[in-house]
Coordinates of C-alpha atoms in Angstrom, one line a residue:
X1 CA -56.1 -57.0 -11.4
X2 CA -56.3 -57.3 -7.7
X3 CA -53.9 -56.0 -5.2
X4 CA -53.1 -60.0 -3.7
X5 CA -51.4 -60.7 -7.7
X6 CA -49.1 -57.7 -8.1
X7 CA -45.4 -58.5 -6.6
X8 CA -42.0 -56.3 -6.6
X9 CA -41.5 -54.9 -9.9
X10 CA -37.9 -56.1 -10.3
X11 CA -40.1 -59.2 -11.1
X12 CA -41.1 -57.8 -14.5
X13 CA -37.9 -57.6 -15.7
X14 CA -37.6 -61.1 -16.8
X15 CA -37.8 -60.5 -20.2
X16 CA -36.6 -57.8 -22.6
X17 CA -39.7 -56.3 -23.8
X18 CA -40.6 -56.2 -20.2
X19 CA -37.6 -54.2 -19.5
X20 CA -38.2 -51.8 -22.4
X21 CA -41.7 -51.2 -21.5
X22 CA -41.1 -50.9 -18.0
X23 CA -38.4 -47.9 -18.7
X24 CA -40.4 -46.1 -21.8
X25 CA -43.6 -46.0 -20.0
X26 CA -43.1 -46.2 -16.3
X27 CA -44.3 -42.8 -15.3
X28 CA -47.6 -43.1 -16.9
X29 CA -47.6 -46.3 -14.8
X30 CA -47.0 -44.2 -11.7
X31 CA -48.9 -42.0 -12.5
X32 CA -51.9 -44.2 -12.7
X33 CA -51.1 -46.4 -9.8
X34 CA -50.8 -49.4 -12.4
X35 CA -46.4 -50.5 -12.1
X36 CA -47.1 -54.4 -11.3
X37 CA -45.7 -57.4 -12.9
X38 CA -47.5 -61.3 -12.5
X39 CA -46.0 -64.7 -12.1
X40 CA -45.2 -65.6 -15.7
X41 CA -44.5 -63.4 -18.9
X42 CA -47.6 -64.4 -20.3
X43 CA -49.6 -63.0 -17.7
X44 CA -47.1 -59.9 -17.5
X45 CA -48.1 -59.2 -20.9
X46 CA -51.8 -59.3 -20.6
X47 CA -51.3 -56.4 -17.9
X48 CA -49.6 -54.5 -20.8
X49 CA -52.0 -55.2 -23.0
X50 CA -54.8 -54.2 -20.4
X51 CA -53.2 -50.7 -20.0
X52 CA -51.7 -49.6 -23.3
X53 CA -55.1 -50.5 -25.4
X54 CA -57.0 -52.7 -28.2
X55 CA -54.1 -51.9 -30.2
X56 CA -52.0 -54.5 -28.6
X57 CA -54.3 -57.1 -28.3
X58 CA -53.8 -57.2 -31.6
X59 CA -49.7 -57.7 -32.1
X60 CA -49.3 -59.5 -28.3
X61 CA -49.3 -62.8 -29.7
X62 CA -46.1 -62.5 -31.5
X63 CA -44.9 -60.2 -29.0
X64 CA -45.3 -62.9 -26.1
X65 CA -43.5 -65.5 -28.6
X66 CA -40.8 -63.4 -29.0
X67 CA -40.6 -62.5 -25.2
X68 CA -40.7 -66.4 -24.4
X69 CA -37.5 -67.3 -26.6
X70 CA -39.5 -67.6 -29.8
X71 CA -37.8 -65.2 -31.8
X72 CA -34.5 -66.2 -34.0
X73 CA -31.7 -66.4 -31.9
X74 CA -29.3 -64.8 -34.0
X75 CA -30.9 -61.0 -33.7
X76 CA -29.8 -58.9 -30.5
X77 CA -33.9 -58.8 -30.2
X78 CA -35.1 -62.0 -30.0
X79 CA -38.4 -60.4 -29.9
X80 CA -38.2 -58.7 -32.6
X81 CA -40.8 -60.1 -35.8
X82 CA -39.4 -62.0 -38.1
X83 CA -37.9 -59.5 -40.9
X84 CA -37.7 -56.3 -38.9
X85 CA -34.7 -54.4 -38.4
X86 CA -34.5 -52.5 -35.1
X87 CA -34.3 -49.0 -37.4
X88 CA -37.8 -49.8 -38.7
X89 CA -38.6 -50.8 -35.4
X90 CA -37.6 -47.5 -34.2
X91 CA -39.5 -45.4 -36.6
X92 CA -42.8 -47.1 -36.1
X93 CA -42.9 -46.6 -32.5
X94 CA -42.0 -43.0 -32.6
X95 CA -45.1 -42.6 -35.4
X96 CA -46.8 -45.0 -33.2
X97 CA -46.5 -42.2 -30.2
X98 CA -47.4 -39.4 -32.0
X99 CA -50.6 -40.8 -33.1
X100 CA -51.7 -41.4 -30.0
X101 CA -51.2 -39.2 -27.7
X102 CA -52.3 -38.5 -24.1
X103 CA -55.0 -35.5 -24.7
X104 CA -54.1 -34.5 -20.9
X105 CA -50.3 -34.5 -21.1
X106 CA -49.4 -30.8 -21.8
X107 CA -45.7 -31.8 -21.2
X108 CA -44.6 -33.4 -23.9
X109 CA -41.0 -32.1 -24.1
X110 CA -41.1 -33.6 -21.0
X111 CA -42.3 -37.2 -21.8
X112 CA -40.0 -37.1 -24.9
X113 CA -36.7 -36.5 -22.7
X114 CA -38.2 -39.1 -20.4
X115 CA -38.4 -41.6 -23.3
X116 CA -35.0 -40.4 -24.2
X117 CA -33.1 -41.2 -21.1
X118 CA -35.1 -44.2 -21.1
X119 CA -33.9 -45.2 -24.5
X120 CA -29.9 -44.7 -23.8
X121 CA -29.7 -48.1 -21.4
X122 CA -32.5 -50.1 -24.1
X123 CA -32.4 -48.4 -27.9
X124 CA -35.9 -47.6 -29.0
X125 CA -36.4 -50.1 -31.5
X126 CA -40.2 -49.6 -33.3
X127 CA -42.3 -52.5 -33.6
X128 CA -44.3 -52.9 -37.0
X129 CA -47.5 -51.5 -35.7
X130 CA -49.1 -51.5 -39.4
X131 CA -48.4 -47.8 -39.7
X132 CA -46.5 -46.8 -43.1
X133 CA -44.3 -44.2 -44.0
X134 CA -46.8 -41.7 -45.2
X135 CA -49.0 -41.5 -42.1
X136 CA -50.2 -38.7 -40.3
X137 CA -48.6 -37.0 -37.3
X138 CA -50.5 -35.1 -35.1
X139 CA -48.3 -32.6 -32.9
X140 CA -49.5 -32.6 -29.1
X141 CA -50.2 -29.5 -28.6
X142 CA -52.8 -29.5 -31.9
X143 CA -53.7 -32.8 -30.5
X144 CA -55.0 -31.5 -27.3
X145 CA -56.3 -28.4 -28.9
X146 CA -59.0 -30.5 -31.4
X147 CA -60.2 -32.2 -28.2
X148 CA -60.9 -29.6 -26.6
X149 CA -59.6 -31.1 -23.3
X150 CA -57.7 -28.2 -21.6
X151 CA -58.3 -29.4 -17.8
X152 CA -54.6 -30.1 -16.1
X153 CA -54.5 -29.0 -12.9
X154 CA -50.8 -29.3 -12.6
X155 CA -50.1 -26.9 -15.8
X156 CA -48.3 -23.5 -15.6
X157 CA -51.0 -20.7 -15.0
X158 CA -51.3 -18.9 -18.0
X159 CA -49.2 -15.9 -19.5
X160 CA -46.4 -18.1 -17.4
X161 CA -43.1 -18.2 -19.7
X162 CA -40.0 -18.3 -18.3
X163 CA -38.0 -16.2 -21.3
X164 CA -36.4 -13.3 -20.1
X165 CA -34.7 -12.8 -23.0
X166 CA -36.8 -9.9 -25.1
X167 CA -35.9 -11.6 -28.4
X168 CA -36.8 -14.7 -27.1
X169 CA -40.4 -12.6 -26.0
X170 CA -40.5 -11.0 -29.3
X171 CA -40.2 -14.6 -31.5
X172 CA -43.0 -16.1 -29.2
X173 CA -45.3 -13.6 -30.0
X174 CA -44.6 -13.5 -33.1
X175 CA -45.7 -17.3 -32.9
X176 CA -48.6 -17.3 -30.9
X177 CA -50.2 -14.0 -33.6
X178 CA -49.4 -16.6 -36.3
X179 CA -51.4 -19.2 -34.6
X180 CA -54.3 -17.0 -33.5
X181 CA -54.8 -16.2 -37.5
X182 CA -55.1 -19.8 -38.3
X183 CA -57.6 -20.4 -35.5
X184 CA -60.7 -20.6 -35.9
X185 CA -62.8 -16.8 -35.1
X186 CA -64.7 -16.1 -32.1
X187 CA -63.3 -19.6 -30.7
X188 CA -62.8 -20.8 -27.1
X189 CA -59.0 -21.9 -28.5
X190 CA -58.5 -18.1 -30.0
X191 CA -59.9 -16.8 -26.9
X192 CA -57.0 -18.7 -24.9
X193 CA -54.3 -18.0 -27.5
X194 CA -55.2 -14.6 -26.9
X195 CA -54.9 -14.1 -23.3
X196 CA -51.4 -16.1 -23.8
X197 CA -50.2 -13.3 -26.4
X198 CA -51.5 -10.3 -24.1
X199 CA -49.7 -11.9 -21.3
X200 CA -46.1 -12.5 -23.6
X201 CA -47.0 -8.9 -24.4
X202 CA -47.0 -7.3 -20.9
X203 CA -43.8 -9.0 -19.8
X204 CA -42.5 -7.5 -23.2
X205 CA -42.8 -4.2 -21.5
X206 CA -41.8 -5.3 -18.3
X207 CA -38.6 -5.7 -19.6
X208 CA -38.2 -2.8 -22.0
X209 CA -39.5 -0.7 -19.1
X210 CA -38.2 -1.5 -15.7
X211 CA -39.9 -0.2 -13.1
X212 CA -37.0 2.0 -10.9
X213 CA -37.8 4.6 -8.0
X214 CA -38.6 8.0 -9.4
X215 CA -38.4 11.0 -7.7
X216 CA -42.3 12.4 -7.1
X217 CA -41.9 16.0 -8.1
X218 CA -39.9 17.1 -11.6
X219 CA -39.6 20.7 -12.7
X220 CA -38.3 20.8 -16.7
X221 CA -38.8 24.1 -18.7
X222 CA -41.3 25.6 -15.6
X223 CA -43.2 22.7 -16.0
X224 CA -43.7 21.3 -12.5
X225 CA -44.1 17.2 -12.7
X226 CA -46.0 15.3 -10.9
X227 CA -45.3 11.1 -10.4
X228 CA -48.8 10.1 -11.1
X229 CA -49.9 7.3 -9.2
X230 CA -53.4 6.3 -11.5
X231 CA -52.6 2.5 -12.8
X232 CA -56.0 2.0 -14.6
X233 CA -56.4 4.9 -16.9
X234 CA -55.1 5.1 -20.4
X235 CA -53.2 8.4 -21.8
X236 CA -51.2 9.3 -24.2
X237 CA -47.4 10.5 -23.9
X238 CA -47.2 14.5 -25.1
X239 CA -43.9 13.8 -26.2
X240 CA -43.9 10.6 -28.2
X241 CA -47.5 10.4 -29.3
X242 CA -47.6 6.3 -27.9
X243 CA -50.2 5.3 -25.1
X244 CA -49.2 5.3 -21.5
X245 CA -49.1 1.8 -20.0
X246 CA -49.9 3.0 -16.3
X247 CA -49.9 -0.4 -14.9
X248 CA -46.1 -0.7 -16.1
X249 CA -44.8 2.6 -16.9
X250 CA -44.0 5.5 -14.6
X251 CA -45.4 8.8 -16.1
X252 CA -45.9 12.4 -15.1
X253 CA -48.3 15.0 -15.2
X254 CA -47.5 19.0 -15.5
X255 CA -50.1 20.8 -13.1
X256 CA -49.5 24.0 -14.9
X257 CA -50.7 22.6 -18.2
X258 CA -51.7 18.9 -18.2
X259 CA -48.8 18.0 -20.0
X260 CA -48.9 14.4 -19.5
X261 CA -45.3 12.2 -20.7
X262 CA -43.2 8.7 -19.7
X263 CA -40.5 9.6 -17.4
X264 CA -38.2 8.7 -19.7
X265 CA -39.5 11.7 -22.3
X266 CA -39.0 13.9 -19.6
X267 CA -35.5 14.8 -20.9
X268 CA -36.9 14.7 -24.4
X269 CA -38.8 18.0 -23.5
X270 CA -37.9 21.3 -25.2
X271 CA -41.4 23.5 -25.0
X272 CA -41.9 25.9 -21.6
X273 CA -45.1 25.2 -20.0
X274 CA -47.5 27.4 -21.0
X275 CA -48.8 28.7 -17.9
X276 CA -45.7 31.2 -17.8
X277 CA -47.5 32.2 -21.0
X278 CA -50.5 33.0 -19.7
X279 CA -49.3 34.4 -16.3
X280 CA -46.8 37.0 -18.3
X281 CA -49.0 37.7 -21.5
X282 CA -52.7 36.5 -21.1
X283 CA -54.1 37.8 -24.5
X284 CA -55.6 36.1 -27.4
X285 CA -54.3 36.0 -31.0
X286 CA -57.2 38.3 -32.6
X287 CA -56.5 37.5 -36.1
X288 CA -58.2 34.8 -38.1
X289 CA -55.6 31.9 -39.3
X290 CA -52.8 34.2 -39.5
X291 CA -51.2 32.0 -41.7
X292 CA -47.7 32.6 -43.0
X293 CA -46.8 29.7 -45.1
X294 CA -44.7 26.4 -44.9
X295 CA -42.0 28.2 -46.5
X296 CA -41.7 30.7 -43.9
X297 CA -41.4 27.6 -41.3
X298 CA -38.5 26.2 -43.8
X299 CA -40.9 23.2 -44.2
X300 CA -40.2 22.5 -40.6
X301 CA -43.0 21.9 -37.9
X302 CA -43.0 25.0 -36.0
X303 CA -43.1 22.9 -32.8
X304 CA -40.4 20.3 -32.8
X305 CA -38.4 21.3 -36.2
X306 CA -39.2 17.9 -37.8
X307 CA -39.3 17.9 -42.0
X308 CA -43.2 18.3 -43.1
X309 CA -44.8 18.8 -46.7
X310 CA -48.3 18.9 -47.9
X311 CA -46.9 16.2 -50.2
X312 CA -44.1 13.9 -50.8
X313 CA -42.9 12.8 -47.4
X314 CA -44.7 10.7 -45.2
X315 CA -44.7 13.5 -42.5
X316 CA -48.1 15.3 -42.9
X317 CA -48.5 18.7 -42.2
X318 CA -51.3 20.2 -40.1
X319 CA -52.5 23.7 -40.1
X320 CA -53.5 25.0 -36.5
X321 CA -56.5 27.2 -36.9
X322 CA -55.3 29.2 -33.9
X323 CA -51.9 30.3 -35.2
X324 CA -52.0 29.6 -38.7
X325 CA -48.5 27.8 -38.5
X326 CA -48.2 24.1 -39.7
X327 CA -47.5 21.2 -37.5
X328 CA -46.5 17.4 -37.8
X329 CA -49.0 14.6 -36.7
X330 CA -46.9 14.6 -32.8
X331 CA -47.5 18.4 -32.5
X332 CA -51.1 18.3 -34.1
X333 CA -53.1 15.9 -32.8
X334 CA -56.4 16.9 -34.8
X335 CA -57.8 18.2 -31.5
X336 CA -60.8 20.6 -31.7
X337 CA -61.0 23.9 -30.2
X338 CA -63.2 27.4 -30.3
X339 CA -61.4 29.7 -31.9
X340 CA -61.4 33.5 -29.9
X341 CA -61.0 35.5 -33.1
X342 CA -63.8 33.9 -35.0
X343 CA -65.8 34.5 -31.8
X344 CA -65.4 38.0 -31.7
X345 CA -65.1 38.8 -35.5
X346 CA -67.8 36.6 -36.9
X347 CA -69.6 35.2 -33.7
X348 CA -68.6 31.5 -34.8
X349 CA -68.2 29.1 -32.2
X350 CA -67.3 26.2 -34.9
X351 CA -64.8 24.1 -32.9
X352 CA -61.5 24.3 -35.2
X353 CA -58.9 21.9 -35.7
X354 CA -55.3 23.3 -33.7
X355 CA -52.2 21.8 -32.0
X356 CA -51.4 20.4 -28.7
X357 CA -49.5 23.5 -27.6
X358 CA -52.4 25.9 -28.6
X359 CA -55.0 23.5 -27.1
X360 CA -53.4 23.5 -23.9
X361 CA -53.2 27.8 -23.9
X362 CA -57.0 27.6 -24.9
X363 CA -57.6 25.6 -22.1
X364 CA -55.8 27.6 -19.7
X365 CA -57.5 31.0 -21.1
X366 CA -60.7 30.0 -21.2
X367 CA -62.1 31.2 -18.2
X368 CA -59.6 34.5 -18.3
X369 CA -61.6 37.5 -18.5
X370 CA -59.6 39.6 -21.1
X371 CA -61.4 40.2 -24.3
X372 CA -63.0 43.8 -24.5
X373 CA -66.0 43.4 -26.9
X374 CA -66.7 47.2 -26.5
X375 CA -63.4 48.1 -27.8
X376 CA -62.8 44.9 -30.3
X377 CA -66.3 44.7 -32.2
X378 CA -68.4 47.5 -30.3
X379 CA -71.0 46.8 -33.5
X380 CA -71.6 43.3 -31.9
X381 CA -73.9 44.7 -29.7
X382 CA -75.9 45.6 -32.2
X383 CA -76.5 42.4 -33.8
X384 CA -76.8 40.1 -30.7
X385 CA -79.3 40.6 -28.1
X386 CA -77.8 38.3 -25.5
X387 CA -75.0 40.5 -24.7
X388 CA -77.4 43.6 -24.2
X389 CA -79.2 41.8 -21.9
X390 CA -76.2 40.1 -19.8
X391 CA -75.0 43.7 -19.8
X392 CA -78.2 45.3 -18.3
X393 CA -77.7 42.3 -15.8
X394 CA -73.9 43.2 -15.2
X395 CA -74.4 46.8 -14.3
X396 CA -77.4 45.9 -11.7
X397 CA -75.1 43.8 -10.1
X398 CA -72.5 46.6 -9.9
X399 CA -75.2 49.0 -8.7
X400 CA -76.0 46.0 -6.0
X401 CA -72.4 45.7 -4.9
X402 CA -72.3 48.5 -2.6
X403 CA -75.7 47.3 -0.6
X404 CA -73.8 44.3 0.3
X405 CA -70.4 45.7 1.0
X406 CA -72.1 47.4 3.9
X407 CA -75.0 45.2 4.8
X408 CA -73.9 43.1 7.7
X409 CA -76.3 40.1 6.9
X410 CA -75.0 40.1 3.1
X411 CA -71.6 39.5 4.6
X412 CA -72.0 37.1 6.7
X413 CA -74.5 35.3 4.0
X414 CA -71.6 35.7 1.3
X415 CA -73.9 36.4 -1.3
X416 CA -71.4 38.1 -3.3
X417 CA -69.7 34.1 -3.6
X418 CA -73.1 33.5 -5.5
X419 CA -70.4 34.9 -8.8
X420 CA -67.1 33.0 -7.5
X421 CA -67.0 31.4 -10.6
X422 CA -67.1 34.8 -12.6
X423 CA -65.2 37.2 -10.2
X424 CA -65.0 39.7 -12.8
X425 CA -69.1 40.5 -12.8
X426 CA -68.8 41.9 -9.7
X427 CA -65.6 44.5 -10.6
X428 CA -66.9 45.4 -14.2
X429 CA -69.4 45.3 -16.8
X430 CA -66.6 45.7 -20.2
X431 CA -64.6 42.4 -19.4
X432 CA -65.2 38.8 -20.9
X433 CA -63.7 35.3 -21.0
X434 CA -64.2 32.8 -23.8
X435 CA -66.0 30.9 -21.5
X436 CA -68.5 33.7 -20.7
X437 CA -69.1 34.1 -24.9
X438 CA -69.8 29.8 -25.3
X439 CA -72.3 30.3 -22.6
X440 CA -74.3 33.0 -23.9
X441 CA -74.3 31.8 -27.0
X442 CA -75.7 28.2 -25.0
X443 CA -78.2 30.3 -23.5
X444 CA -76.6 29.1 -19.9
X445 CA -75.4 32.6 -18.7
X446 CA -78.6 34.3 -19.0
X447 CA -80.7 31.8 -17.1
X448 CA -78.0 31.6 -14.4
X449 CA -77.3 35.1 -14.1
X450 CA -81.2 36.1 -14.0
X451 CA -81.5 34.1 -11.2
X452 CA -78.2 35.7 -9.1
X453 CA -80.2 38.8 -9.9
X454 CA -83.5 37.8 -8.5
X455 CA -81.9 36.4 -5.3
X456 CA -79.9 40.1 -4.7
X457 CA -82.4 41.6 -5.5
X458 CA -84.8 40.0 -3.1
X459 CA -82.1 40.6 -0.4
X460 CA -82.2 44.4 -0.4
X461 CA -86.0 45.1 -1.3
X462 CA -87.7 42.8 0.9
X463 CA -85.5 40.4 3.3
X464 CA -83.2 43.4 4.4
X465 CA -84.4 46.4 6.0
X466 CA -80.8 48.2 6.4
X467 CA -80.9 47.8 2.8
X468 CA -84.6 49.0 2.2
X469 CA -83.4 52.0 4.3
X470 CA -81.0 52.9 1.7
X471 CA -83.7 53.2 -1.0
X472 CA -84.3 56.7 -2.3
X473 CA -87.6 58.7 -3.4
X474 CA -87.7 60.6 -6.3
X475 CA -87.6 63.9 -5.2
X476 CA -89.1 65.4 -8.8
X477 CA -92.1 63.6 -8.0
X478 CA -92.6 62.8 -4.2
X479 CA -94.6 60.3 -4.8
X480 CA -94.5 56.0 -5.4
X481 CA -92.8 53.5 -3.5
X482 CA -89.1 53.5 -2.3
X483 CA -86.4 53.2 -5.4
X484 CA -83.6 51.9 -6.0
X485 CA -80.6 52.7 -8.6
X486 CA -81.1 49.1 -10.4
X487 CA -85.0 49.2 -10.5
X488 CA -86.3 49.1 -14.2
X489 CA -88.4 51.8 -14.2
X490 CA -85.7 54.5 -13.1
X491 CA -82.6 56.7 -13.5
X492 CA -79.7 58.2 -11.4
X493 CA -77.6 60.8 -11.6
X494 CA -74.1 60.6 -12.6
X495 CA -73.0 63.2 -10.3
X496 CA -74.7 62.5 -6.7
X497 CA -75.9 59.1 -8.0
X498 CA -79.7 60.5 -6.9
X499 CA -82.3 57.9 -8.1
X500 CA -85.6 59.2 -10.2
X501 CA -88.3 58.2 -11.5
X502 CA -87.4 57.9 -15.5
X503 CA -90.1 59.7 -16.5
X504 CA -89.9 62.3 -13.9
X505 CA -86.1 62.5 -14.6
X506 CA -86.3 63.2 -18.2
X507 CA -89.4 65.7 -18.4
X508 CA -87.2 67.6 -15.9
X509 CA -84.3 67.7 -18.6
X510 CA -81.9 65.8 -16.8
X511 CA -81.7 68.1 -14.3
X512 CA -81.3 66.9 -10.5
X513 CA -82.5 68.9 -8.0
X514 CA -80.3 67.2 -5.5
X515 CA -77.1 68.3 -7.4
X516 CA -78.8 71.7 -7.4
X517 CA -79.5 71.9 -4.1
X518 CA -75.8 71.1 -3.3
X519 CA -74.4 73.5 -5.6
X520 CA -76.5 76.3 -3.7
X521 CA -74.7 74.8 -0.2
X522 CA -71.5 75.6 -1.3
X523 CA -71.9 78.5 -2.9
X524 CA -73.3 80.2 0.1
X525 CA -70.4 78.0 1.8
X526 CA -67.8 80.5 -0.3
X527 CA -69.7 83.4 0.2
X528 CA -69.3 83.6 4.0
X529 CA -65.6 82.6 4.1
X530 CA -65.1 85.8 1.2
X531 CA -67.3 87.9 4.4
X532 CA -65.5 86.5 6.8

């Protein structure tokens, strides 16, 4: 059809299959560029037939008769075939539409309210397109789906629905779960159906969760909150045992004891933090599985109070290896930890199953300094080398300390910050942390330590000469090279802290002639106040 044949469209309407067709399918007409009527019904239908398909080329003949005054005069449509009724007529051309459907058109709510409006000034009346009863129908959206023609540039982006209702939320996901399950697996159309549900999902929680201002800093029970302000990493709630959404929910972190909860559990919270623990009573449970019983615990998690049995209610119960009570599956998360007592008592660094609350106060005490193996298991020096050796290592730092202290260049080095990390090496040689125990039993300490020593060492024999100044020669033999109090090879007093030669301090019975020599001094000290 050229441009020079197409005239006003009220032209068409000279018939009244013109006028139906005109009404029912006009916007695809738009759409398409294609509203235009020609001189003539005749040639107005051979424009319909061009557009709507072979289909009509088919039943255009009688429809043309029927448009031209053909038809029997006494039906109200004339072009009608003979022996329709206009309810038949309706029912074929709504089975008629179903079947054949515009793969592109992902509106068809839209086009069926169209064709509705459409059919209030001219009733629908289906023409018999040799479709029975029994045919198929193929819903659009299936339609489109088979064809695998998703392309629309004018569709909603996806994860767009407009419910804001949560029920309404909760029933479309419901429906799109369904439909993934009928899908076929590891499809592009499951693929899509599953972005659609993760999006319905996330404005789920939108809605359940409001996002509101929150106040930055929350102290609950000496816990001291912070609003944390990570969107990408996934946690879990403390509180309610469910996963932390951080992209939609606001949460909290303790920075006492990483206790991590929604900001609406905060309230919820009935445990002190357990820093005020450790800052008040920073000692270990000695004892291995102290347990008690659940009846002792009234069959009551000894956290929260909530009803647990071994058997018989769905609330399990969990036995902390730390404190030997029972837990449910909120408290007890099956985290693993290294028990202290097992350490000491049977040098067993088996990671143990416990509950949140312990594992958070074996967190914070790892690194504490305050288990006394001398005192605890003073045999365990007996049966593991490694802590005789870090204790030779301990006490030559000790001996070391006071070089430093005084050595101008050690200060302003800071070679002492060599053992930030393990402050208490450098104030005693009795006191150790957890920590301390896991890396001798790694190997780790020694290595690192051995290597502090050498560097010290090195400082006040050879880089140093302050320090080399304050060497000592043993005065038993008067002979060798310049000692000093952590050398191998020698031995000091425990009086005048004089340093020997080991051999030359032993064959002389222990006996230092420095101590002697002082004892004279004051003797003869006495004797001339007493004259005087």
């Amino acid at each position: 059809m050229t441009g020079s044949n197409r005239v006003a469209p009220e032209s068409a309407l000279n018939c009244q299959m013109c006028l139906w067709l005109c009404k029912a399918h006009g916007d695809r007409l738009s759409r398409q560029n294609r509203l235009f009527c020609l001189p003539g019904c005749q040639q107005a239908l051979r424009g319909w037939e061009e557009l709507l398909g072979s289909f009509w080329k088919a039943e255009t003949p009688a429809l043309g008769e029927a448009c031209l005054g053909g038809g029997s005069g006494s039906s109200p449509w004339p072009w009608l075939p003979a022996g329709w009724t206009a309810m038949e007529y309706d029912e074929k051309l709504a089975r008629f539409r179903q079947g054949h459907l515009n793969p592109f058109d992902k509106a068809p709510l839209q086009n069926q309210q169209e064709q509705k409006r459409a059919g209030e000034d001219f009733p629908q009346k289906d023409v018999n397109l040799g479709l029975s009863l029994e045919d198929p129908v193929f819903p659009c959206s299936e339609r489109t789906m088979d064809l695998g023609l998703a392309e629309d540039h004018f569709s909603r982006p996806v994860g767009l629905f407009l419910a804001s209702d949560v029920e309404q939320l909760r029933v479309a996901i419901e429906e799109w779960k369904q439909r993934i399950l009928e899908l076929p697996d590891n499809s592009e159309k499951q693929k899509d159906a599953v972005v659609r549900l993760i999006h319905l999902r996330l404005r789920l929680q939108e809605l359940k969760d409001p996002s509101e201002d929150e106040p930055n800093i929350r102290v609950i029970l000496e816990h001291r909150f912070y609003k944390e302000k990570s969107k990408g990493v996934k946690q879990t709630c403390d509180k309610c045992s469910t996963v932390i959404w951080g992209l939609l929910q606001t949460w909290y972190t303790c920075t006492g004891c990483s206790y991590r909860c929604h900001s609406k559990c905060l309230d919820l919270i009935t445990k002190p933090c357990v820093r005020s623990k450790v800052s008040h009573q920073a000692e270990y449970e000695l004892s291995i599985c102290p347990e008690t019983g659940l009846d002792s615990q009234d069959y009551r998690c000894a956290e929260c109070r909530a009803p647990i049995s071994l058997r018989g209610i769905p609330g399990e119960a969990r036995q902390c290896d730390y404190t030997g009570l029972y837990y449910c599956s909120s408290c007890h998360w099956n985290d693993q930890a290294v028990i202290p007592a097992r350490v000491i008592h049977n040098w067993d660094f088996e990671p143990r199953k416990v509950s949140r609350c312990s594992m958070r106060y074996l967190v914070l005490m790892v690194s504490r300094p305050v288990l006394k193996l001398r005192e605890t298991n003073p045999l365990l020096f007996n049966y593991v080398e490694e802590l005789v050796e870090i204790r030779k290592l301990r006490q030559d730092i000790l001996l070391m300390k006071p070089y430093f202290i005084t050595c101008k260049e050690a200060m302003e080095a800071r070679l002492l910050l060599q053992l930030q990390d393990r402050q208490h090496f450098v104030e005693n040689d009795e006191m150790y942390s957890l920590q301390d125990l896991m890396d001798i039993n790694a190997g780790r300490l020694s290595c690192s330590l051995t290597e502090i020593h050498t560097l010290f060492a090195k400082h006040i024999k050879l880089d140093c000469e302050r320090c080399q100044a304050k060497g000592f020669v043993c005065e038993l033999c008067k002979e060798g090279d310049v000692l000093f109090p952590f050398d191998s090879h020698t031995s000091m007093c425990t009086d005048c802290s004089a340093v020997f030669h080991r051999d030359c301090f032993y064959d002389n019975s222990t006996t230092c002639p420095k101590c002697a020599r002082l004892t004279l001094r004051k003797e003869s000290l006495l004797n001339r106040e007493l004259q005087a």
